[in-house]
Short mmCIF file of C-alpha atoms in Angstrom, two decimals:
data_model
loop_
_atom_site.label_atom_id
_atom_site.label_comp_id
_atom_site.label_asym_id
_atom_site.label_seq_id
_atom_site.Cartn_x
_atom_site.Cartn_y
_atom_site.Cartn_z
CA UNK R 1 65.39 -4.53 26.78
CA UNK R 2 61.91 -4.26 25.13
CA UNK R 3 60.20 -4.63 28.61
CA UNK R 4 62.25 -1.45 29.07
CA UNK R 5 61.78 0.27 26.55
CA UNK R 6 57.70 -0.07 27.35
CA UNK R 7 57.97 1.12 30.90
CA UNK R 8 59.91 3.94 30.01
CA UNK R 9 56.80 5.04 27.46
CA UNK R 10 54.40 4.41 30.17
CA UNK R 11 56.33 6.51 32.55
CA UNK R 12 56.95 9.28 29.84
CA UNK R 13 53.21 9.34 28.95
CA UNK R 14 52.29 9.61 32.39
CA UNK R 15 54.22 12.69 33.11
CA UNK R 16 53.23 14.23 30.08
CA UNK R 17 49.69 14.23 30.79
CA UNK R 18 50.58 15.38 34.38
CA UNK R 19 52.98 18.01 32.68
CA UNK R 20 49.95 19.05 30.55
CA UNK R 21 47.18 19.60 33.08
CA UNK R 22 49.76 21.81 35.04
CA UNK R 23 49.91 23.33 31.92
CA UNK R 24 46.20 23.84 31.39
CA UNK R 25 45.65 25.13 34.86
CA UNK R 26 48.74 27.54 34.97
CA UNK R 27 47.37 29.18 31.04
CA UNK R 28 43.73 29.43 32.38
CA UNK R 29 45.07 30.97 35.88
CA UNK R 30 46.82 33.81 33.19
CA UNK R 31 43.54 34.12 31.12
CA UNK R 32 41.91 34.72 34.33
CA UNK R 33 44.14 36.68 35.28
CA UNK R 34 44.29 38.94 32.19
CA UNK R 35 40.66 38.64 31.67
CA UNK R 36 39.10 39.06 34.71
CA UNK R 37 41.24 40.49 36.87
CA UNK R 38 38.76 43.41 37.54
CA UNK R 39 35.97 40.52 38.91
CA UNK R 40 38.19 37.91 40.16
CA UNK R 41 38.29 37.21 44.04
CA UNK R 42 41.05 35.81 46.26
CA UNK R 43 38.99 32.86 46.97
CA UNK R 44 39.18 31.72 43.22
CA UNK R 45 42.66 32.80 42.89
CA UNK R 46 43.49 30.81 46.15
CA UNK R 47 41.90 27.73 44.74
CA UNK R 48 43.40 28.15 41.67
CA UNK R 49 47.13 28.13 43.47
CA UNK R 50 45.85 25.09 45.48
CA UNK R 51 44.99 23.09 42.15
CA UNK R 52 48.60 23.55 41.15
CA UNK R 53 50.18 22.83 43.84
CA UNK R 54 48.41 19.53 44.18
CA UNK R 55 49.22 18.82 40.22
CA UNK R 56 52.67 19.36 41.21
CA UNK R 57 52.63 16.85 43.87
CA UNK R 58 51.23 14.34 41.74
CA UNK R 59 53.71 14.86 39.27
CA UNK R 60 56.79 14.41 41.78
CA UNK R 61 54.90 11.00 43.01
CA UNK R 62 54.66 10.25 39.25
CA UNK R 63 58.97 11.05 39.51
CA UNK R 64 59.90 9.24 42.42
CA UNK R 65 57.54 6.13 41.42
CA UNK R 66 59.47 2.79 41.27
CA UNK R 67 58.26 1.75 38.03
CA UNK R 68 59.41 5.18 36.80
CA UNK R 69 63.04 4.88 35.17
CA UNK R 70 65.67 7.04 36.18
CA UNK R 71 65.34 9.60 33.93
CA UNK R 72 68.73 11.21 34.79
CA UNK R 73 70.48 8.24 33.45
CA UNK R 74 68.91 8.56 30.43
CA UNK R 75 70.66 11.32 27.21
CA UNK R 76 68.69 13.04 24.83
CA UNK R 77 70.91 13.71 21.93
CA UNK R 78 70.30 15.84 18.99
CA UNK R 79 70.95 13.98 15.93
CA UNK R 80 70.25 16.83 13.62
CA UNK R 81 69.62 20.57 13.65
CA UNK R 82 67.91 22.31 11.16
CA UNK R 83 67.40 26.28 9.55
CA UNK R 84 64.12 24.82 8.12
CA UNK R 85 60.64 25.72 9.32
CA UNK R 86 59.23 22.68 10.95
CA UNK R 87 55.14 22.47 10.32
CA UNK R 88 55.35 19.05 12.55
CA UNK R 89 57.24 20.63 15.41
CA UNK R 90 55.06 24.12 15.42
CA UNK R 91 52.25 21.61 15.76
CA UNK R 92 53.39 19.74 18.40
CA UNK R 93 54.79 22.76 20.63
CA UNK R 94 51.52 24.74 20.03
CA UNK R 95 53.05 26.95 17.47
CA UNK R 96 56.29 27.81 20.14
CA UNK R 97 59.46 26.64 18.36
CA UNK R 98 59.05 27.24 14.55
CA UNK R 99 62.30 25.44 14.31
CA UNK R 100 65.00 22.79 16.03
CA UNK R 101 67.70 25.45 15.04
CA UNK R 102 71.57 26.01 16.68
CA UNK R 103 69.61 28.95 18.62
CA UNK R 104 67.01 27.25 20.67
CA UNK R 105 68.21 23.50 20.70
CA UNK R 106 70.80 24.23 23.36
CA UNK R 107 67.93 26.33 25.56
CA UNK R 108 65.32 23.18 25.79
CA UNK R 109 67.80 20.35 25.84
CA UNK R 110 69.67 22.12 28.95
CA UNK R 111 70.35 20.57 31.86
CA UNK R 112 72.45 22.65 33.74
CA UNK R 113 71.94 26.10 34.71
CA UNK R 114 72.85 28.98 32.45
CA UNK R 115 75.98 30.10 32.86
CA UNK R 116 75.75 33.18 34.85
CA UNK R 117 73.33 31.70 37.25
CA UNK R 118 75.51 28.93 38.14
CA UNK R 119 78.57 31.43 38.40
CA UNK R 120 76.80 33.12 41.22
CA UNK R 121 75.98 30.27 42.32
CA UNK R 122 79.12 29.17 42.48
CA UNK R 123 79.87 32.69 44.85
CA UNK R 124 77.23 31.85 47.12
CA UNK R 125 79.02 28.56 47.77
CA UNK R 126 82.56 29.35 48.35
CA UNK R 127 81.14 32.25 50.88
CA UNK R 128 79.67 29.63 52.74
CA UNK R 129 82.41 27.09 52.34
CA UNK R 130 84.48 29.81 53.59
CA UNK R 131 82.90 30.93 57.12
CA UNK R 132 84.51 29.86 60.13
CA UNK R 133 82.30 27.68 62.16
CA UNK R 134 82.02 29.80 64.87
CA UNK R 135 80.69 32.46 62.22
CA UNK R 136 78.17 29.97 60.94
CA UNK R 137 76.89 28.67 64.62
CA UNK R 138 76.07 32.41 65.51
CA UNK R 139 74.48 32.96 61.80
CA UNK R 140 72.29 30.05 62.97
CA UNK R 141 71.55 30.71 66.37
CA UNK R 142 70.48 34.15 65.28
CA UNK R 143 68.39 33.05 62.72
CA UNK R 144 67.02 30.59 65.06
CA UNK R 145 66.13 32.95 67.42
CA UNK R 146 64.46 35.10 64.83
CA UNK R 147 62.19 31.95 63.39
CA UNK R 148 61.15 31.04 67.21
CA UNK R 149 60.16 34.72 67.74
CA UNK R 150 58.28 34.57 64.61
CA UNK R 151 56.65 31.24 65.76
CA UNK R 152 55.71 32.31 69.26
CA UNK R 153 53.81 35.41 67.29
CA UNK R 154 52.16 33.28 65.10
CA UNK R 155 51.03 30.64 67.45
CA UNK R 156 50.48 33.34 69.93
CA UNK R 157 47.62 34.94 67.31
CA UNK R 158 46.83 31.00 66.54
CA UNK R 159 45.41 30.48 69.93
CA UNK R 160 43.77 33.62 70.18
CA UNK R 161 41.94 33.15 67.43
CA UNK R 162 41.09 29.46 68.02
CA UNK R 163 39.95 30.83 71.69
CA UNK R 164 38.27 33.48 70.12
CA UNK R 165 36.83 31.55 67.38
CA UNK R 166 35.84 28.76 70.04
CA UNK R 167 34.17 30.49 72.29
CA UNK R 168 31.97 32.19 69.00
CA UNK R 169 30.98 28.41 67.91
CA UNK R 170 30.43 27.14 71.33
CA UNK R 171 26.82 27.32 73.26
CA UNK R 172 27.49 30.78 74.33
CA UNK R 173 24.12 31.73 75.19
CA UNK R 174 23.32 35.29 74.43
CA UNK R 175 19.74 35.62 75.02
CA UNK R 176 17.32 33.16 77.57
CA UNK R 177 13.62 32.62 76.37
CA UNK R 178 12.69 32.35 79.93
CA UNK R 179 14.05 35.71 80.48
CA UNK R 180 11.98 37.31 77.65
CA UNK R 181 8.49 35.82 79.01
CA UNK R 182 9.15 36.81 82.07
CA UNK R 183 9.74 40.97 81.36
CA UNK R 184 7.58 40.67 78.65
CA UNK R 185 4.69 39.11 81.68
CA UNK R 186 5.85 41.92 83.95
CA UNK R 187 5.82 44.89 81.68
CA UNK R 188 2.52 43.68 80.15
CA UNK R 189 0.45 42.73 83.07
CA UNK R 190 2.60 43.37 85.87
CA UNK R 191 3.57 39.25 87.12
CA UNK R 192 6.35 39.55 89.72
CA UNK R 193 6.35 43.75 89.65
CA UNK R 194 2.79 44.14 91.92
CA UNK R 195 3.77 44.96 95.71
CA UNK R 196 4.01 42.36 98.02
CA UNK R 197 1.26 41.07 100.05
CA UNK R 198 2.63 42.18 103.68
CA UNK R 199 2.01 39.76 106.54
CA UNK R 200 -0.97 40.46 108.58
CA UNK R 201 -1.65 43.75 107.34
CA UNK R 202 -5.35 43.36 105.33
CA UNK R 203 -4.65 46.88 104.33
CA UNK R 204 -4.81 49.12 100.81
CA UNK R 205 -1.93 47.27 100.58
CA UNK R 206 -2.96 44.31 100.67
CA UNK R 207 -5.41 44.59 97.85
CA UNK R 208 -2.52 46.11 95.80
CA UNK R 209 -0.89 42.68 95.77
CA UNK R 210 -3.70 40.58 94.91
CA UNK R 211 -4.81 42.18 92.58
CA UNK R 212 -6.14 41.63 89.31
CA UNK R 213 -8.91 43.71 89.21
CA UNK R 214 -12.05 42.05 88.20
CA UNK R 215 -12.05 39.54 91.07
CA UNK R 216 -14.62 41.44 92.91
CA UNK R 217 -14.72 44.65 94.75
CA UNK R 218 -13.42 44.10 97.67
CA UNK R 219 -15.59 44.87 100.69
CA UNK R 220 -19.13 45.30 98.77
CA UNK R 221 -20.33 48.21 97.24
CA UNK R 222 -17.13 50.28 96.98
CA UNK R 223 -17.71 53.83 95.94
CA UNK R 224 -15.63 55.84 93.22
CA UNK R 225 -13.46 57.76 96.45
CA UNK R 226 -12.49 54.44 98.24
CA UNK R 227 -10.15 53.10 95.36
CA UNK R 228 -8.29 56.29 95.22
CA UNK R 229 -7.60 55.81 98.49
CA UNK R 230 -6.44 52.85 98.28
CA UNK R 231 -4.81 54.15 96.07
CA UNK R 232 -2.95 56.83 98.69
CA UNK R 233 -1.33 54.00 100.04
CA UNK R 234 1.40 53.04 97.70
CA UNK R 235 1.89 56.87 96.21
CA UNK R 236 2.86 57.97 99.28
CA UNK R 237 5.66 55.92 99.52
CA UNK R 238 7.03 55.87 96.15
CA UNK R 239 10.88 56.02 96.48
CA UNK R 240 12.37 59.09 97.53
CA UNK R 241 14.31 60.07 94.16
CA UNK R 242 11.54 60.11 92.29
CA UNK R 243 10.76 63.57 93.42
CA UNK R 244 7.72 64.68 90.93
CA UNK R 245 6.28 61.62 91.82
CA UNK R 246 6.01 62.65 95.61
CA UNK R 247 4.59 65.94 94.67
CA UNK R 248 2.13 64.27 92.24
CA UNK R 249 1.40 61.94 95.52
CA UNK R 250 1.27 65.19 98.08
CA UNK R 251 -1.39 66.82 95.58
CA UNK R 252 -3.90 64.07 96.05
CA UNK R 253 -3.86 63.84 99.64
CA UNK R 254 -5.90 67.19 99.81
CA UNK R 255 -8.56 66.01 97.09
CA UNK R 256 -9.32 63.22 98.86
CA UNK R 257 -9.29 64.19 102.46
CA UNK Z 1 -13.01 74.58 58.58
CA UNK Z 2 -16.01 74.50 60.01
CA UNK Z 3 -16.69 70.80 60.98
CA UNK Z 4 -16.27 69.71 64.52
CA UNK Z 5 -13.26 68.60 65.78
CA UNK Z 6 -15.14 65.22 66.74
CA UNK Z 7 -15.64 64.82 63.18
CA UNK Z 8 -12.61 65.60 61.98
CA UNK Z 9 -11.68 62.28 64.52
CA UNK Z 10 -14.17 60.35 63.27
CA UNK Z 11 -13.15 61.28 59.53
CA UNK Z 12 -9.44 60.47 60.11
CA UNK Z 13 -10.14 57.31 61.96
CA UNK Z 14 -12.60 56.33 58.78
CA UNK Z 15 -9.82 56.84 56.93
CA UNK Z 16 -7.29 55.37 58.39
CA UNK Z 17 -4.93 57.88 58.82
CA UNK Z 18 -4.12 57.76 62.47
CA UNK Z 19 -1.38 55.75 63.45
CA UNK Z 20 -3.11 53.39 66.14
CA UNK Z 21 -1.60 50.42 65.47
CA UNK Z 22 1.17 49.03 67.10
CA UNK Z 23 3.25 46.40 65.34
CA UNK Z 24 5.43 44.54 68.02
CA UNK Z 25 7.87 41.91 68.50
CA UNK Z 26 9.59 41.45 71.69
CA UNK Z 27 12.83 39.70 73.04
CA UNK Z 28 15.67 39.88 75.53
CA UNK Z 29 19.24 40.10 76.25
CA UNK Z 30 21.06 38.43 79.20
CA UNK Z 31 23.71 41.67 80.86
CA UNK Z 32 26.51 39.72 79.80
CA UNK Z 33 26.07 40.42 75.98
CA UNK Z 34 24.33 43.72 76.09
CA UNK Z 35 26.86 45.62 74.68
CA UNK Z 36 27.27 43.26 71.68
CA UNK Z 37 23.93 44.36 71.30
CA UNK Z 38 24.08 47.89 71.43
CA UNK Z 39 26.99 47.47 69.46
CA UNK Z 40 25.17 45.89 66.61
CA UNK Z 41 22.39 48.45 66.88
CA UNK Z 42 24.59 51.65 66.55
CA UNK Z 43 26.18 49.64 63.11
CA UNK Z 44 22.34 48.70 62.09
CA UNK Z 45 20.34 51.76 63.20
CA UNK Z 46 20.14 55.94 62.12
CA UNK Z 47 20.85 57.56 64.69
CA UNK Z 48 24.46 56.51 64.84
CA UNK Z 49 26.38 59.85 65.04
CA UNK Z 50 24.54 60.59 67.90
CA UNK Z 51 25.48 57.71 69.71
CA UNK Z 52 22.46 55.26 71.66
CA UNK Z 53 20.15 57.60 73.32
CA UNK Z 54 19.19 56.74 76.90
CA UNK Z 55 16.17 56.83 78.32
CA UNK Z 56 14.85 56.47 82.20
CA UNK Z 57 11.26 56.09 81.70
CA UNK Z 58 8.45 55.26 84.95
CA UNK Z 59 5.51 53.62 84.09
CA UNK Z 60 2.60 53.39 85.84
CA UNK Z 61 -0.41 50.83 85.05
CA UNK Z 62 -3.67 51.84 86.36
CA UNK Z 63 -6.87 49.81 85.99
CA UNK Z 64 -10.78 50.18 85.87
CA UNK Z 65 -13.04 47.39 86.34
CA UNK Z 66 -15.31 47.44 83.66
CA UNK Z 67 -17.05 44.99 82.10
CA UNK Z 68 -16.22 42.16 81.07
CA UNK Z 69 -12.43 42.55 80.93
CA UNK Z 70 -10.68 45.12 83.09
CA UNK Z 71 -9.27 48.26 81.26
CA UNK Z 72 -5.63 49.02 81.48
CA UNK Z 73 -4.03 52.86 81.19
CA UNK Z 74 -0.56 53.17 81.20
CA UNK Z 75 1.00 56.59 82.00
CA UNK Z 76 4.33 57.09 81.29
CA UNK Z 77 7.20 59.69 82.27
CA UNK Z 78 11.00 60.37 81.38
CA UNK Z 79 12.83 60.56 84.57
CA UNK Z 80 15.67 62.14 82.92
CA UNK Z 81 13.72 64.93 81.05
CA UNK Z 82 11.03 66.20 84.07
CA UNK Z 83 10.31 68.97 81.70
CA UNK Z 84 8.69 66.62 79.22
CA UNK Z 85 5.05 66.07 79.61
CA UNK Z 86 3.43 62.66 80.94
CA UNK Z 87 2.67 60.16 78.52
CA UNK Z 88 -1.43 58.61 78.67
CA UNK Z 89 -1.45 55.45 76.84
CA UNK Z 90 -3.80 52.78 76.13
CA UNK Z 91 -2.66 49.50 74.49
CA UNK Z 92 -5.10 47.06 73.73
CA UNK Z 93 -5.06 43.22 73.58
CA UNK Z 94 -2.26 42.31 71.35
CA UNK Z 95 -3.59 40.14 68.19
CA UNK Z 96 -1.02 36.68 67.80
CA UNK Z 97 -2.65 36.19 64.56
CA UNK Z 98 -1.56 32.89 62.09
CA UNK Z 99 2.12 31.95 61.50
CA UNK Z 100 2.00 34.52 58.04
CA UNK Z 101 1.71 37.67 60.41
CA UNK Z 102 5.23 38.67 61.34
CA UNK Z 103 4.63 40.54 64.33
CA UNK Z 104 2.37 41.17 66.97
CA UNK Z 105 -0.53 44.20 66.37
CA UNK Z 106 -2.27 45.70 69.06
CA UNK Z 107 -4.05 49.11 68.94
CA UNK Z 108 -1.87 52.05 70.90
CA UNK Z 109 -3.06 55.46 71.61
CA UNK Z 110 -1.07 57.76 73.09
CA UNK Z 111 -1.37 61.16 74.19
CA UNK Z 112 0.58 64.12 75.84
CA UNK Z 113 -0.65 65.09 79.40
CA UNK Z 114 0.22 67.00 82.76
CA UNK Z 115 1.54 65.39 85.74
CA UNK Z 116 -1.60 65.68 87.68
CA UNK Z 117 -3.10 62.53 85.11
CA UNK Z 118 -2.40 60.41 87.77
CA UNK Z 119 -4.99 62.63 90.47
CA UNK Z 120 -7.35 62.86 87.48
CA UNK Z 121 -7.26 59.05 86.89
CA UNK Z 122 -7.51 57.92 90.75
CA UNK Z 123 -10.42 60.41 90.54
CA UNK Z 124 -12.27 58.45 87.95
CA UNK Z 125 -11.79 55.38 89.85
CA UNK Z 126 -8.30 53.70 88.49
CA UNK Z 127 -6.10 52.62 90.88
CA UNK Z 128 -2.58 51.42 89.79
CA UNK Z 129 -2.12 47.85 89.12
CA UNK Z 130 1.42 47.80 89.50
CA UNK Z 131 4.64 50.00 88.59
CA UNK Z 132 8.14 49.64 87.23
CA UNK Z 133 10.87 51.90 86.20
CA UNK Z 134 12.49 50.98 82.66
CA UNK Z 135 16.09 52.26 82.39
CA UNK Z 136 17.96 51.80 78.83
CA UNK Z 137 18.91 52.92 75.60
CA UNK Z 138 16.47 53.93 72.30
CA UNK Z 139 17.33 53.12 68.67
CA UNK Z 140 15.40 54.96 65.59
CA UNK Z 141 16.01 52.67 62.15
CA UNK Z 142 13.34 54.81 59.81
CA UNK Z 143 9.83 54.20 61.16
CA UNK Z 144 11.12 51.51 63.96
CA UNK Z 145 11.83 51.94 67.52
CA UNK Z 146 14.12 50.25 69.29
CA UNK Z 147 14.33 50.17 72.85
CA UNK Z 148 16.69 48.19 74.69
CA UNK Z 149 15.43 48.31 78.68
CA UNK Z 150 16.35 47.00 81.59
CA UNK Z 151 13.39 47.06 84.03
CA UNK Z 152 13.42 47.62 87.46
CA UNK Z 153 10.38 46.91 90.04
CA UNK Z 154 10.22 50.25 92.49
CA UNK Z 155 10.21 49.19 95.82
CA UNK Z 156 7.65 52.10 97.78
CA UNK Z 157 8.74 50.70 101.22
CA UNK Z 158 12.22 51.54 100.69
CA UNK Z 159 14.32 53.98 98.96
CA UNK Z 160 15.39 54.18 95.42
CA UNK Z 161 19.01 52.38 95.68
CA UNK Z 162 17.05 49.22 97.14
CA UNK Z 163 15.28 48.52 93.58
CA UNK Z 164 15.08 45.15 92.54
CA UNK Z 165 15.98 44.19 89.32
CA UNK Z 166 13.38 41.69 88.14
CA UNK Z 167 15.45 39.57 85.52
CA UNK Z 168 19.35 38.95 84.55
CA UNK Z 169 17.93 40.60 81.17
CA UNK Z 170 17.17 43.42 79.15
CA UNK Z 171 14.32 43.49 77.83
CA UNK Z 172 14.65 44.72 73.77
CA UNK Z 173 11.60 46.09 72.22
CA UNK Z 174 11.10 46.72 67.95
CA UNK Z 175 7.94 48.64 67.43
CA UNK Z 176 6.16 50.42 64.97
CA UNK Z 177 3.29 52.65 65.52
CA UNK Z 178 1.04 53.08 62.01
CA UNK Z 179 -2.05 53.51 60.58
CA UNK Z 180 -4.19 50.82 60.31
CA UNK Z 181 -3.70 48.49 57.44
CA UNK Z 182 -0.53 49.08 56.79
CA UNK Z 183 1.16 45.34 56.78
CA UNK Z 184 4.32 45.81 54.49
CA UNK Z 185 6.00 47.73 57.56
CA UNK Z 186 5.77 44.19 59.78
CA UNK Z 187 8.15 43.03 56.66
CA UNK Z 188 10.32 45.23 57.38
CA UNK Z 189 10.77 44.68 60.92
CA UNK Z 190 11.00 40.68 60.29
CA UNK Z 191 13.84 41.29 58.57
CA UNK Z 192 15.69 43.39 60.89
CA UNK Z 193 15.12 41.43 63.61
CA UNK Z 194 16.53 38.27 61.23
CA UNK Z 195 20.10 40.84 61.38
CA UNK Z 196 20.17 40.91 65.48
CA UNK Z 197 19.92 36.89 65.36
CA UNK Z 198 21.63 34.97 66.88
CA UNK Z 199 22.10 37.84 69.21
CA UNK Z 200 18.53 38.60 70.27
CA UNK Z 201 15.41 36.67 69.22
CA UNK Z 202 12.89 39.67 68.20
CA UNK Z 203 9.62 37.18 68.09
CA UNK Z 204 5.85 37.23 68.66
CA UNK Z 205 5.17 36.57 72.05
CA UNK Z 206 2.06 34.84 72.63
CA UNK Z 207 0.55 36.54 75.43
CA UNK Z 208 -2.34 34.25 76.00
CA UNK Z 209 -0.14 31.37 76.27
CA UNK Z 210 2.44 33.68 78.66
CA UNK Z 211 -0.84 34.17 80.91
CA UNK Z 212 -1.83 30.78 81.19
CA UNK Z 213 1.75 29.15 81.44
CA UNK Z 214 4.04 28.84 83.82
CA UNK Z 215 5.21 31.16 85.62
#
């Protein structure tokens, strides 16, 4: 009996401290709330709801624990009610019930529903003891259909996302730093944009390809004129939209002839 | 009033007033994400009511032998706005500078000309080095350019639907032309280009090491 009688206070303790931090959390979740509700984020309000639902699971494992009695065959039964103020019991219900009275004993020693709840209750129950079963199989079926719609949205959006999301976080290459050297080579000095060297041709041309400039004139004393047209060459036959450009070209051919 | 306009140059170049310096960083972006990009950009940059403006630009790069390092001129056009005068430019040999410097310098003077630069340069004795056509859209975001270019090598042997596109790229461009001295702006672009990453890298480019690697 005393062995009993010890596991039941362990038990009881236990779930009183669980009881309690729910407590704590769900009164500092109000403060918050009431406090900072101007400042406060859904992140922290989120976490907030996710510390309470994990108090609440630990205090059903506490419930369903083997060592824990069954509480439900156990009574609670008021020996004595009492008009007076109560200094102990204000203390020990954080100034809540003032006193263990006719009027409040029956609300915290309840454990059934009150009365009007369970009446409808009750309704709700004979309606569905009442359906036919055909009734009931097309209620389902409909409802059914309904939650597999629903699903097939949701997992619909879940594997765009994930797809989406995927694709963000994989290697998805956006830029090349091969690419960059080599426009940034060809717009500053020109590497793969200079003409061609064409075959057998040792022309104006020619010298257009291979050249850096710097390497040497290329057949001895060169005067000013003999660049320019060299020059002539590739002017001439810049493409054929580029229309000023052709004019520009047409203009020199008289200076230098 | 009366000074000479030479030295009114020479005054405003003592003073550092004219806005020869180019502050550069350079990257690229492969076709495929481009519009991410310009997407980004319109969000990031001023002119957004606007819309990206788009710009067909041919360049031209004519050298001189001098010595000891060949000189470069650049002359520039819109292909889109013929009515717009040509574009002279010199850029000089970009400075890589320590780790600290965010961005490339390199001194950049520009100036407005006629179409018949190109005659006036052969004349002197340039002849072009090479020649490409850069096709893309322009960004302003205060003092910084943006330019977003694909660039296309003209093909004189053929006509212009046979141009050959030199890179699966676009090459993206944030630049700042300023006065001399005037560092805090290279902040400034460092940390824009730190809001295009991952998209783009907008880095210093070391040119020396671009010249001498491979290719």
């Amino acid at each position: 009996m005393q062995r009993e009688e010890k596991q039941l206070d362990l038990a009881l303790d236990a779930i009183i401290t669980r009881v309690n931090d729910l407590k704590q959390s769900i009164s500092n979740m109000i403060v918050k709330l009431e406090m900072e509700h101007e400042t406060l984020n859904w992140p922290t309000f989120l976490d907030n709801f996710a510390l309470m639902s994990g108090q609440l699971t630990a205090l059903t494992k506490v419930l369903t624990h083997d060592k824990c009695p069954a509480l439900r065959n156990l009574a609670v039964l008021p020996i004595q009610l009492s008009q007076e103020r109560d200094t102990e019991l204000l203390r020990i219900t954080e100034q809540r019930v003032p006193q263990f009275s006719h009027d409040l004993a029956p609300d915290y020693l309840r454990t059934k529903l009150e009365p009007d709840v369970e009446q409808r209750m009750m309704q709700l129950e004979i309606k569905a003891g009442n359906m036919t079963f055909d009734m009931a199989q097309k209620q389902v079926s409909a409802f059914n259909k309904v939650m597999n719609h629903v699903w097939d949205i949701v997992s619909k959006a879940r594997e765009e996302w994930e797809s989406e999301s995927g694709s963000r976080t994989g290697p998805q290459q956006t830029t090349s730093i091969g690419d960059t050297h080599l426009l940034v080579s060809a717009v500053s000095a020109g590497k793969s944009l200079k003409m061609p060297v064409p075959q057998g041709q040792p022309g104006p041309q020619g010298m257009m390809g291979q050249g850096r400039p710097g390497s040497g004139p290329p057949g001895g004393p060169v005067g000013m004129i003999n660049p320019g047209q060299q020059q002539m060459g590739p002017m001439g036959k810049v493409p054929s939209g580029i229309k000023t450009n052709i004019k520009a070209a047409s203009q020199i051919h008289p200076y230098n002839r | 009033m009366a000074q000479p306009l030479s030295t009114a140059i020479d005054t405003a170049f003592k003073s550092n007033i004219v806005p020869d310096q180019e502050y550069l960083l350079q990257g690229s972006i492969l076709d495929t994400s481009v519009e991410h990009l310009l997407h980004r950009l319109r969000g990031l940059c001023d002119n957004v009511d606007s819309g990206p403006e788009q710009f067909q630009d041919h360049e031209m790069c004519f050298t001189i032998r001098t010595t000891p390092t060949p000189l470069s001129l650049r002359v520039r056009r819109a292909l889109d706005h013929t009515d717009m005068p040509w574009q002279l430019r010199y850029i000089g040999q970009p400075e890589y500078g320590d780790a600290k410097r965010p961005t490339i310098i390199r001194s950049s003077i520009d100036i407005g000309c006629s179409a018949s630069v190109v005659e006036f340069l052969t004349e002197l004795g340039c002849r072009m080095d090479f020649e490409y056509l850069a096709r893309g859209y322009m960004f302003r975001k205060g003092r910084m350019k943006i330019t977003v270019a694909k660039i296309v090598k003209t093909n004189p042997n053929k006509s212009q639907d046979s141009m050959q596109l030199i890179s699966e790229s676009y090459l993206v461009e944030l630049s700042v032309l300023a006065p001399r001295g005037q560092d805090a702006i290279a902040e400034d672009m460092r940390s824009f280009a730190e809001q295009l990453r991952p998209l783009v890298n907008l880095d210093k480019v070391d040119y020396k090491r671009l010249a001498h690697g491979p290719p």
